[in-house]
Amino acid sequence: MMGEEFVVLSLPPMLIGIFAAVACAIPGNFLLLRRQALIGDAISHVVLPGIVVAFLLTGVVAAWPMMLGAGAASLVAVALIEAIRRLGGIEPGAAMGVVFTAMFAGGVLLLEQSDTSSVHLDVEHALYGNLESLIWLDARGWGSLLDMAALRGLPPELPRMALTLAFVTVLTWVFWRPLKLSTFDEGFARTTGLPVGAIGLGLVVVAAIAAVAAFDAVGSIIVIAMFICPPAAARMMTNGLEAQVAWSVLFAVLSAILGYVLAGYGPLWLGFDDAVSAAGMIATVSGVILALAAVFGPYRHRSGARAEHA
Amino acid sequence: MVWEALTLQLGYNATLVTLGAALLGMAAGATGTFLFLGKRALVSDAISHATLPGVALAFVVMVALGGDGRALPGLLAGSALSAAVGLLCVSGLTNRTRLSEDAAIGAVLSVFFGFGIVLLTVIQSMTAGRQAGLESFLLGSTAGMLLQDAVVIAAGGAVVLLLVVLLRRPMTMVAFDREFAAGAGMNVPRIELAMMGLALAITVVGLKIVGLILIVALLIIPAVAARFWTDRVGQVVILAGLIGGTSGYIGAALSATAPALPTGPIIVLVAFGLFTLSLFAAPNRGVMAALLRHRRFRARVHVRQGLLALAQAQPIYEGLTLRLMRRRGLIRADGVATDLGRIEAARALRDERRWQVLRSDPAHEEAAASYDGLTPLDDVLTPDQLAALDSGLRPKGVS
């Protein structure tokens, strides 16, 4: 399992899975604390019309137009949610529900109406991604990691996801203090002169970038699960934000590795022939981690409610 | 073609689907109203995504028992079971841990959905039992629907609708004010459970037609749209039912006219169209009404200020004020006041003076609170009070 075959078949998808999971989990921490956890859900639904429109405009299934389309669609969705919330005076949850279901329905309809039979573009692909197919055919064992010619044959999703992760990490690191301040005490942050609205919007945009980049490689399910489950599990392990982000990264990595291994090799161990969906399994593992944290996590109760449960 | 579809002349099967979808939409709209009013609309998103593992497991079990894996009642029972587990997880995470409800919803929906996808890929690798078609539960499909399926859906919708009518009062109270309902001696957790149970029933019944990703739209959109038209709960419920039913009816009929028009998305888009109409056209709460109100208010302010300027013989420069006053025949094209303008100006000035006196007199404190610079005092005081007030309006050195 650790030999040449592993490098060719499993290393790239595993790394892509890990990068995607961490890139979503880091902004997920702040979304969770700001009670905007479902933004990830909404974004991953509206990605579908975005990629369909991008396909209809360009006529090809290529990464960049699709990501641009998805990014544009998520911005449109955020603007629409905000507009409906303000114009109609509707609570944000319902406004979100109206917008993302309608846009998703529009995407499905466009997809059915257009001729996509010749290309690989369907709802299932958008939902579960194609993690298993991201293999590295040029690899000849671990030595290929130092071989420039072979490295050029890496699936393009890998460097793109690594870049996204680096982008998210650097932004979080640079804006750590304002982010933390505006997340925990918006009023105080405003009085110290921080542009609170811009920080909130920036966070949503970064989350959208992570979601759009990750969805192309791994599908929507992982995106939604990683935005919420690792940060939620981490929240029950600690009270400190620094520690929470660290825990969430650990949980995200763990979900990606365990999920991929269980999906790829688990059925073989049980005597079945075919692997199961890696995206689904990664989401499932992150759910198991969350369940364990909800039962055993040291800080699982609301502060103040501890005494009554002790 | 479209007309024939709308008048149910496209054959037996299409008619069944259309009527079933209309009933489903009515029930969903009415049920969703209570979720929306209780600010818990998105819980239904968790419920609907949590049905997937149940559908897949039910299929596996039915095949293992040697039956037809695609029997609708069995699949629906399985989906109801796993949706209930998902619902329990949401309330468990919300009540027992520090997570807020939206995080619990997101966690449950993604994990259950992911697990369902795992099970679907397991089923795909199973050799037995006509597995094709389970994916149709994701987006709904009415192709090849059997009579018994349509009857299950229509009956389910009708039962839910009946339950909503029976439970409307307690559900209204809980949706608006949990504490008050608890204080009035109601069993709030049980009523909330009933609310969620109804949403769950709608989800399960609607799986086949609308699909699990979009059924949440039928619960949310009609209620939000109906809220624009009225402030009364009973009317919101009825309107939401009508909007949902209309969406189901038109959507299913339209989708029967062409093969590339999937039922679920069309129904949702029709509902969204009705929502957009409501957002803009609804009286009072709609965007158009708000714009009109704003324009009318602005016109009143401009005319009032213009009249006061006329009365005090000050020049008016503001373009909009001039336009508005010309249109009302208060001034001539060259800006000189007409007879009507002079009368109105004098009246406005008198009104302003009266208000001044009124506001400086503590006896009229209550009436003074309604001062906004626009309301004529005649609307606030009785003629007797006005006469008393006017006695304080003696000119003080003004010629």
XYZ file of C-alpha atoms in Angstrom:
709
model
C 0.000 0.000 0.000
C 2.902 2.371 0.577
C 4.674 1.616 -2.693
C 4.549 2.922 -6.215
C 0.861 2.254 -6.578
C 0.131 4.474 -3.609
C 2.025 7.399 -5.089
C 0.224 7.042 -8.396
C -3.309 6.382 -7.235
C -3.732 7.646 -3.704
C -1.210 10.337 -2.857
C -2.571 13.113 -5.109
C -6.251 12.657 -4.233
C -5.385 12.379 -0.569
C -3.337 15.567 -0.650
C -6.069 17.356 -2.605
C -8.626 16.142 -0.084
C -6.506 17.369 2.817
C -5.840 20.764 1.248
C -9.527 21.222 0.393
C -10.638 20.160 3.860
C -8.247 22.524 5.649
C -8.930 25.417 3.272
C -12.638 25.150 4.087
C -12.225 24.435 7.794
C -10.188 27.572 8.578
C -12.772 30.154 7.432
C -15.418 27.760 8.758
C -14.243 28.528 12.306
C -15.148 32.172 11.960
C -18.385 31.500 10.097
C -19.393 29.124 12.880
C -18.710 31.678 15.606
C -20.583 34.344 13.672
C -23.572 32.066 13.215
C -23.163 32.115 9.468
C -22.351 28.426 9.195
C -24.936 27.859 6.492
C -23.260 30.277 4.083
C -21.149 27.324 2.942
C -24.301 25.344 2.275
C -25.801 28.165 0.231
C -22.607 28.770 -1.745
C -22.185 25.127 -2.638
C -25.728 25.014 -4.013
C -25.424 28.111 -6.182
C -22.149 26.886 -7.655
C -24.167 24.682 -10.012
C -25.867 27.448 -12.054
C -22.504 29.220 -12.151
C -20.676 26.355 -13.786
C -23.556 25.616 -16.150
C -23.651 29.216 -17.352
C -19.862 29.192 -17.707
C -20.126 26.043 -19.796
C -22.884 27.508 -21.973
C -20.839 30.662 -22.579
C -17.523 28.979 -23.341
C -18.686 25.625 -24.648
C -15.930 23.730 -22.850
C -15.588 22.087 -19.474
C -12.438 23.796 -18.276
C -11.373 24.667 -14.779
C -10.931 28.432 -14.951
C -14.184 29.454 -16.689
C -16.095 27.148 -14.394
C -14.452 28.563 -11.302
C -15.075 32.095 -12.507
C -18.708 31.215 -13.161
C -19.061 29.605 -9.768
C -17.443 32.590 -8.086
C -19.729 34.997 -9.927
C -22.767 32.913 -9.005
C -21.843 32.931 -5.325
C -21.419 36.705 -5.389
C -24.810 37.040 -7.103
C -26.300 34.787 -4.442
C -24.816 36.791 -1.564
C -26.084 40.012 -3.150
C -29.548 38.513 -3.720
C -29.784 37.206 -0.158
C -28.815 40.601 1.179
C -31.257 42.386 -1.162
C -34.186 40.152 -0.221
C -33.322 40.456 3.449
C -33.248 44.258 3.293
C -36.012 44.936 0.753
C -38.462 42.425 2.131
C -37.484 42.541 5.795
C -37.091 38.762 5.874
C -34.951 36.855 8.339
C -31.600 35.764 6.846
C -32.238 32.013 7.079
C -35.416 32.184 5.028
C -33.891 34.633 2.544
C -31.014 32.214 2.082
C -33.415 29.312 1.620
C -35.334 31.192 -1.064
C -32.234 32.195 -3.003
C -30.155 29.057 -3.017
C -33.001 26.679 -3.835
C -34.210 28.884 -6.675
C -30.711 29.269 -8.108
C -30.044 25.552 -7.791
C -33.338 24.803 -9.542
C -32.343 27.226 -12.291
C -29.023 25.442 -12.649
C -30.643 22.033 -12.955
C -33.104 23.353 -15.527
C -30.328 24.976 -17.604
C -28.359 21.755 -17.432
C -31.301 19.709 -18.661
C -32.080 22.190 -21.412
C -28.554 22.399 -22.786
C -26.789 19.662 -24.662
C -24.236 18.360 -22.205
C -24.379 14.750 -23.324
C -20.950 15.001 -24.950
C -19.188 16.370 -21.891
C -18.782 15.296 -18.308
C -21.052 17.787 -16.588
C -23.936 16.714 -14.435
C -25.498 17.336 -11.067
C -23.904 14.267 -9.527
C -20.455 15.482 -10.507
C -21.096 18.825 -8.873
C -22.288 17.083 -5.721
C -19.682 14.413 -5.163
C -16.761 15.630 -7.265
C -14.330 13.174 -8.726
C -11.644 12.819 -6.127
C -10.810 9.224 -7.071
C -10.036 10.111 -10.661
C -7.327 12.655 -9.786
C -4.443 10.251 -10.250
C -0.800 10.934 -11.084
C 0.024 8.749 -14.051
C 3.580 10.011 -14.484
C 4.695 8.909 -11.052
C 7.138 6.052 -10.701
C 7.284 5.726 -6.946
C 8.320 8.152 -4.222
C 11.348 9.286 -6.220
C 9.048 11.063 -8.663
C 8.409 13.721 -6.055
C 11.872 15.085 -6.950
C 11.489 14.558 -10.684
C 10.470 17.757 -12.444
C 9.212 15.982 -15.555
C 6.967 13.731 -13.524
C 5.812 16.576 -11.300
C 4.503 18.333 -14.379
C 2.062 15.463 -14.807
C 0.426 16.086 -11.449
C -3.320 16.648 -11.650
C -3.750 20.442 -11.945
C -6.198 20.399 -9.038
C -3.334 19.693 -6.650
C -1.318 22.892 -7.138
C -4.560 24.889 -7.412
C -5.828 23.557 -4.116
C -2.427 24.061 -2.467
C -2.468 27.657 -3.678
C -5.980 28.174 -2.326
C -4.958 26.767 1.030
C -1.896 29.026 1.134
C -4.067 32.016 0.210
C -6.609 31.255 2.937
C -3.912 30.607 5.541
C -1.952 33.768 4.792
C -5.084 35.936 4.807
C -6.240 34.453 8.097
C -2.790 34.977 9.598
C -2.480 38.568 8.404
C -5.987 39.585 9.469
C -6.028 37.476 12.615
C -6.529 40.256 15.145
C -9.270 42.219 13.353
C -11.019 38.959 12.460
C -10.960 37.755 16.040
C -12.044 41.089 17.434
C -14.928 41.613 15.038
C -16.084 38.019 15.462
C -16.321 38.128 19.230
C -17.314 41.719 19.908
C -18.533 43.554 16.861
C -19.562 46.645 18.771
C -16.162 47.038 20.402
C -14.411 46.345 17.113
C -16.425 49.122 15.504
C -15.546 51.634 18.181
C -11.845 50.886 17.724
C -12.288 51.939 14.106
C -12.216 48.553 12.398
C -14.242 48.338 9.173
C -16.517 45.626 10.559
C -18.740 45.363 7.501
C -15.776 44.988 5.159
C -14.258 42.297 7.383
C -17.515 40.331 7.370
C -17.840 40.599 3.605
C -14.183 39.671 3.130
C -14.655 36.556 5.222
C -17.609 35.480 3.095
C -15.624 36.141 -0.088
C -12.655 34.108 1.162
C -15.028 31.305 2.145
C -16.555 31.461 -1.333
C -13.111 31.272 -2.955
C -12.206 28.232 -0.844
C -15.572 26.629 -1.587
C -15.375 27.215 -5.333
C -11.800 25.951 -5.607
C -12.547 22.917 -3.463
C -15.815 22.039 -5.121
C -14.112 21.654 -8.497
C -11.810 19.013 -7.062
C -13.886 17.302 -4.431
C -17.551 18.226 -4.893
C -20.042 20.164 -2.802
C -20.565 17.645 -0.017
C -17.023 17.899 1.296
C -17.224 21.660 1.102
C -20.351 21.883 3.278
C -19.129 19.230 5.684
C -15.676 20.795 6.102
C -17.056 24.289 6.619
C -19.006 23.054 9.608
C -18.006 19.708 11.105
C -14.306 20.205 11.981
C -14.840 23.698 13.444
C -17.918 22.497 15.335
C -15.997 19.541 16.767
C -13.061 21.820 17.598
C -15.415 24.202 19.391
C -16.158 21.444 21.896
C -12.472 20.813 22.576
C -11.402 24.263 23.712
C -12.429 27.806 24.572
C -9.513 29.535 22.863
C -9.776 30.618 19.261
C -6.148 29.729 18.457
C -6.591 26.228 19.865
C -9.938 25.873 18.121
C -8.460 26.640 14.717
C -5.626 24.186 15.401
C -8.046 21.453 16.444
C -10.233 22.098 13.404
C -7.235 21.746 11.090
C -6.317 18.496 12.795
C -9.889 17.187 12.479
C -10.068 18.230 8.831
C -6.823 16.424 8.013
C -7.963 13.384 9.946
C -11.334 13.328 8.137
C -9.679 13.600 4.738
C -7.110 10.842 5.355
C -9.398 8.446 7.192
C -12.271 9.076 4.801
C -10.162 8.502 1.748
C -8.557 5.345 3.123
C -11.876 3.930 4.327
C -13.545 4.658 0.995
C -10.750 3.234 -1.081
C -9.652 0.276 0.997
C -12.452 -0.296 3.501
C -14.738 -2.184 1.114
C -11.796 -4.377 0.057
C -11.132 -5.299 3.685
C -14.788 -6.211 4.038
C -14.604 -8.428 0.961
C -16.336 -6.160 -1.573
C -14.796 -5.395 -4.937
C -15.544 -1.718 -5.515
C -14.521 1.366 -3.643
C -17.261 3.694 -2.356
C -17.525 7.461 -2.792
C -14.521 9.118 -1.151
C -16.299 12.477 -0.879
C -19.222 10.901 0.934
C -16.912 8.939 3.215
C -14.864 12.009 4.160
C -18.078 13.814 5.108
C -19.194 10.773 7.081
C -15.904 10.554 8.997
C -16.074 14.247 9.854
C -19.569 13.586 11.198
C -18.302 10.736 13.347
C -15.575 13.000 14.733
C -18.189 15.650 15.503
C -20.387 13.064 17.217
C -17.462 11.901 19.367
C -16.612 15.486 20.259
C -20.267 16.174 21.114
C -20.270 13.249 23.530
C -16.779 13.441 25.030
C -15.460 16.929 24.258
C -14.347 18.756 27.424
C -16.035 22.033 26.427
C -19.162 20.609 24.853
C -21.626 22.462 27.098
C -22.579 26.087 26.839
C -20.606 28.139 29.305
C -22.744 28.549 32.384
C -24.606 25.321 31.746
C -21.775 23.150 33.040
C -22.805 23.055 36.667
C -26.240 21.752 35.938
C -24.869 18.877 33.878
C -21.951 18.014 36.150
C -49.667 22.158 -25.473
C -49.183 24.262 -22.362
C -52.877 25.060 -22.248
C -53.763 21.382 -22.544
C -51.371 20.591 -19.725
C -52.899 23.255 -17.505
C -56.394 21.960 -18.200
C -55.346 18.383 -17.457
C -55.767 17.058 -20.976
C -52.362 15.442 -21.365
C -53.409 12.001 -20.379
C -53.979 10.027 -17.259
C -50.442 9.945 -15.920
C -49.727 13.644 -16.332
C -53.051 14.488 -14.684
C -52.219 12.310 -11.690
C -48.825 13.932 -11.270
C -50.255 17.429 -11.621
C -52.969 16.908 -9.027
C -50.539 15.184 -6.676
C -48.054 18.028 -7.003
C -50.775 20.604 -6.361
C -51.865 18.862 -3.153
C -48.270 18.449 -2.070
C -47.581 22.133 -2.727
C -50.612 23.225 -0.703
C -49.633 21.094 2.248
C -45.997 22.194 2.029
C -46.879 25.879 1.849
C -49.183 25.689 4.856
C -46.704 23.663 6.933
C -43.757 25.818 5.956
C -45.529 28.924 7.237
C -45.136 27.796 10.830
C -41.456 26.966 10.338
C -40.899 30.363 8.747
C -42.788 32.283 11.421
C -40.833 30.409 14.095
C -37.607 31.441 12.284
C -36.659 27.808 11.780
C -37.108 27.536 8.033
C -33.745 25.922 7.407
C -34.355 23.007 9.757
C -36.277 21.528 6.848
C -33.052 21.584 4.834
C -31.448 19.250 7.370
C -34.533 17.027 7.376
C -34.610 16.693 3.611
C -30.924 15.903 3.200
C -31.126 13.400 6.036
C -33.587 11.282 4.058
C -30.938 9.984 1.656
C -29.325 7.292 3.857
C -32.803 6.004 4.710
C -33.763 5.684 1.070
C -30.553 3.781 0.317
C -30.797 1.535 3.379
C -34.453 0.766 2.674
C -33.460 -0.232 -0.837
C -30.718 -2.530 0.466
C -33.036 -4.106 3.024
C -35.840 -4.645 0.525
C -33.452 -6.239 -1.967
C -31.940 -8.410 0.759
C -35.432 -9.598 1.677
C -35.980 -10.547 -1.937
C -38.440 -7.796 -2.775
C -38.487 -5.020 -5.334
C -35.948 -2.482 -4.116
C -37.867 0.404 -5.621
C -41.249 -0.041 -3.927
C -42.187 3.519 -3.019
C -43.842 2.912 0.386
C -40.771 1.057 1.626
C -38.388 3.755 0.423
C -40.542 6.470 1.980
C -40.656 4.625 5.296
C -36.875 4.344 5.270
C -36.471 8.011 4.414
C -38.856 9.031 7.202
C -36.851 6.994 9.688
C -33.482 8.475 8.796
C -34.932 11.987 8.563
C -36.265 11.515 12.095
C -32.798 10.454 13.242
C -31.376 13.544 11.555
C -33.950 15.735 13.287
C -33.042 14.194 16.650
C -29.375 14.891 15.942
C -30.149 18.542 15.170
C -32.104 19.028 18.372
C -29.560 17.002 20.365
C -26.642 19.067 19.097
C -28.573 22.288 19.709
C -29.845 21.451 23.183
C -27.024 19.398 24.656
C -23.969 21.124 23.244
C -22.844 24.688 22.748
C -23.473 24.592 18.993
C -26.084 26.946 17.601
C -28.939 25.581 15.552
C -27.567 26.653 12.184
C -24.302 24.805 12.810
C -26.227 21.714 13.872
C -28.333 21.940 10.708
C -25.275 22.235 8.491
C -23.475 19.385 10.242
C -26.442 17.032 10.025
C -27.286 17.802 6.434
C -23.755 17.388 5.131
C -22.922 14.268 7.127
C -26.185 12.462 6.426
C -26.029 13.403 2.794
C -22.419 12.250 2.553
C -23.271 8.959 4.191
C -26.194 8.571 1.797
C -23.844 9.058 -1.141
C -21.547 6.357 0.290
C -24.525 4.005 0.477
C -25.570 4.904 -3.079
C -22.135 3.936 -4.371
C -22.412 0.692 -2.411
C -25.731 0.014 -4.115
C -24.263 0.799 -7.517
C -21.728 -1.964 -6.952
C -24.401 -4.396 -5.830
C -25.317 -6.746 -8.626
C -28.856 -7.540 -7.579
C -32.066 -5.657 -7.917
C -32.600 -2.983 -10.617
C -30.667 -0.327 -8.756
C -30.982 2.351 -11.427
C -33.219 5.187 -10.395
C -32.384 5.877 -6.773
C -30.559 9.007 -7.943
C -33.932 10.319 -9.100
C -34.704 10.994 -5.451
C -32.051 13.713 -5.474
C -33.877 15.885 -7.974
C -37.252 14.180 -8.237
C -38.685 12.569 -11.279
C -42.198 11.932 -12.374
C -41.332 9.807 -15.380
C -42.788 6.355 -15.008
C -44.721 7.209 -11.861
C -47.303 4.568 -11.018
C -50.881 5.144 -9.987
C -50.175 3.843 -6.503
C -47.218 6.255 -6.157
C -49.435 9.188 -7.094
C -52.090 8.034 -4.640
C -49.500 7.779 -1.848
C -48.316 11.311 -2.595
C -51.794 12.838 -2.868
C -53.037 11.076 0.252
C -49.934 12.096 2.185
C -50.406 15.701 1.157
C -54.070 15.641 2.138
C -53.344 14.126 5.565
C -50.655 16.724 6.308
C -52.998 19.511 5.220
C -55.689 18.208 7.555
C -53.231 18.013 10.462
C -52.103 21.580 9.820
C -55.709 22.762 9.992
C -56.230 20.871 13.264
C -53.001 22.053 14.887
C -52.959 25.616 13.586
C -53.702 27.367 16.880
C -51.059 25.790 19.121
C -48.503 25.914 16.313
C -49.169 29.619 15.777
C -48.647 30.384 19.447
C -45.422 28.419 19.655
C -44.107 29.915 16.422
C -44.625 33.440 17.679
C -43.817 33.243 21.361
C -42.530 30.071 22.948
C -42.409 31.518 26.452
C -45.975 32.748 26.277
C -47.175 29.408 24.941
C -45.362 27.600 27.747
C -46.856 30.033 30.245
C -50.310 29.333 28.864
C -49.813 25.714 29.822
C -48.936 24.306 26.447
C -46.558 21.440 25.951
C -44.130 23.406 23.795
C -41.644 20.613 23.012
C -44.442 18.355 21.856
C -45.963 21.032 19.620
C -42.562 21.770 18.132
C -42.136 18.068 17.566
C -45.475 18.028 15.736
C -44.369 20.985 13.607
C -41.157 19.232 12.673
C -43.022 15.978 12.157
C -45.284 17.665 9.618
C -42.279 19.142 7.815
C -40.755 15.682 7.818
C -43.919 14.197 6.365
C -43.933 16.795 3.581
C -40.305 16.068 2.810
C -40.891 12.340 2.608
C -44.036 12.683 0.517
C -42.373 15.161 -1.815
C -39.196 13.145 -2.376
C -40.516 11.438 -5.467
C -41.815 14.542 -7.255
C -39.533 17.367 -6.175
C -36.471 15.533 -4.908
C -34.680 15.915 -1.624
C -32.451 18.846 -2.567
C -35.318 21.085 -3.650
C -38.216 20.037 -1.394
C -37.009 22.581 1.157
C -37.919 25.276 -1.377
C -41.581 24.245 -1.269
C -41.545 24.633 2.501
C -39.852 28.034 2.528
C -40.703 30.022 -0.602
C -44.552 29.994 -0.458
C -44.534 31.049 3.188
C -42.080 33.895 2.592
C -44.071 35.033 -0.453
C -47.393 34.898 1.410
C -46.003 36.965 4.285
C -45.747 39.987 1.966
C -49.480 40.175 1.401
C -50.875 40.104 4.907
C -50.032 40.405 8.592
C -52.581 37.854 9.820
C -51.368 34.307 10.481
C -54.493 32.571 9.253
C -54.331 34.442 5.969
C -50.607 33.766 5.605
C -51.234 30.036 6.008
C -54.026 30.021 3.444
C -52.082 32.174 0.985
C -48.964 30.062 1.389
C -51.054 26.984 0.712
C -52.477 28.632 -2.402
C -49.068 29.744 -3.642
C -47.587 26.311 -2.976
C -50.519 24.582 -4.642
C -50.371 26.875 -7.665
C -46.629 26.286 -8.003
C -47.101 22.531 -7.785
C -49.944 22.564 -10.281
C -48.379 24.862 -12.880
C -44.915 23.362 -12.415
C -46.023 19.772 -12.846
C -48.238 20.681 -15.816
C -45.455 22.607 -17.546
C -42.946 19.853 -17.013
C -45.318 17.362 -18.614
C -45.189 19.290 -21.891
C -41.544 18.553 -22.726
C -39.012 15.906 -21.752
C -36.219 18.315 -20.767
C -38.294 20.116 -18.148
C -37.572 18.350 -14.837
C -40.556 18.566 -12.486
C -38.884 19.592 -9.236
C -36.859 22.534 -10.552
C -39.825 23.817 -12.592
C -42.078 23.772 -9.536
C -39.438 25.612 -7.522
C -38.929 28.195 -10.243
C -42.680 28.824 -10.524
C -42.755 29.324 -6.751
C -39.801 31.676 -7.006
C -41.638 33.612 -9.729
C -44.614 34.033 -7.404
C -42.213 35.093 -4.655
C -40.645 37.747 -6.904
C -44.105 38.995 -7.824
C -44.981 39.250 -4.150
C -41.717 40.971 -3.275
C -42.379 43.733 -5.774
C -46.144 43.970 -6.135
C -47.530 43.251 -2.670
C -49.417 46.180 -1.159
C -47.909 47.706 1.955
C -44.889 45.375 2.392
C -43.878 45.112 -1.262
C -41.002 47.009 -2.828
C -43.243 48.957 -5.247
C -45.522 49.999 -2.413
C -42.529 51.141 -0.387
C -41.197 53.139 -3.329
C -44.583 54.769 -3.913
C -44.840 55.587 -0.228
C -41.417 57.135 -0.324
C -42.221 59.253 -3.382
C -45.500 60.446 -1.911
C -43.805 61.379 1.340
C -41.073 63.243 -0.492
C -43.657 65.152 -2.529
C -45.509 66.169 0.648
C -42.316 67.463 2.240
C -41.350 69.430 -0.860
C -44.792 70.990 -1.339
C -45.047 71.910 2.336
C -41.647 73.574 2.349
C -42.500 75.337 -0.911
C -45.763 76.665 0.505
C -44.048 77.944 3.637
C -41.473 79.686 1.450
C -44.294 81.273 -0.604
C -46.077 82.452 2.527
C -42.926 84.125 3.812
C -42.173 85.567 0.358
C -38.891 83.710 0.088
C -37.649 82.588 -3.317
C -37.750 78.879 -4.224
C -34.757 77.439 -6.043
C -35.187 73.701 -5.591
C -36.090 72.099 -8.928
C -38.286 69.297 -7.666
C -40.231 71.643 -5.403
C -40.889 73.989 -8.313
C -41.983 71.122 -10.566
C -44.321 69.656 -7.962
C -45.892 73.025 -7.148
C -46.382 73.893 -10.795
C -48.053 70.551 -11.424
C -50.450 71.205 -8.566
C -51.303 74.645 -9.869
C -49.828 76.376 -6.806
C -47.434 78.562 -8.807
C -47.295 79.712 -12.395
C -44.545 78.804 -14.836
C -42.575 81.920 -13.889
C -42.665 80.985 -10.192
C -45.302 83.513 -9.064
C -47.960 82.132 -6.749
C -51.450 81.501 -8.133
C -54.552 82.321 -6.111
C -54.785 78.717 -5.008
C -51.105 78.811 -4.096
C -51.596 81.918 -1.946
C -54.528 80.330 -0.118
C -52.654 77.105 0.492
C -49.531 78.991 1.553
C -51.461 81.022 4.094
C -53.060 77.852 5.397
C -49.681 76.123 5.706
C -48.202 79.060 7.555
C -51.150 79.231 9.937
C -50.834 75.521 10.564
C -47.139 75.907 11.298
C -47.818 78.751 13.770
C -50.567 76.752 15.456
C -48.164 73.869 15.886
C -45.609 76.243 17.379
C -48.058 77.408 19.974
C -49.240 73.896 20.649
C -45.743 72.568 21.164
C -44.802 75.311 23.579
C -47.877 74.553 25.719
C -47.372 71.689 28.206
C -51.132 71.091 28.276
C -50.940 69.730 24.751
C -47.975 67.486 25.399
C -49.706 64.429 24.030
C -50.804 66.020 20.779
C -47.398 67.639 20.363
C -45.789 64.214 20.242
C -47.451 63.589 16.881
C -45.695 66.584 15.286
C -43.803 65.595 12.142
C -43.878 68.874 10.235
C -46.432 67.521 7.759
C -49.652 66.579 9.516
C -52.257 69.397 9.396
C -53.245 70.261 12.932
C -56.914 69.975 11.922
C -56.351 66.204 11.844
C -55.108 66.162 15.436
C -57.342 68.556 17.364
C -61.079 69.100 17.524
C -62.515 72.423 16.217
C -63.077 73.581 19.811
C -59.486 72.950 20.760
C -58.372 74.707 17.583
C -60.416 77.762 18.435
C -58.897 77.843 21.913
C -55.465 77.521 20.412
C -56.112 80.306 17.904
C -56.721 82.748 20.739
C -53.002 82.526 21.401
C -52.223 83.399 17.802
C -52.490 87.158 18.060
C -50.017 88.875 15.778
C -47.034 90.173 17.735
C -45.796 93.174 15.968
C -46.215 91.586 12.568
C -47.856 93.856 10.099
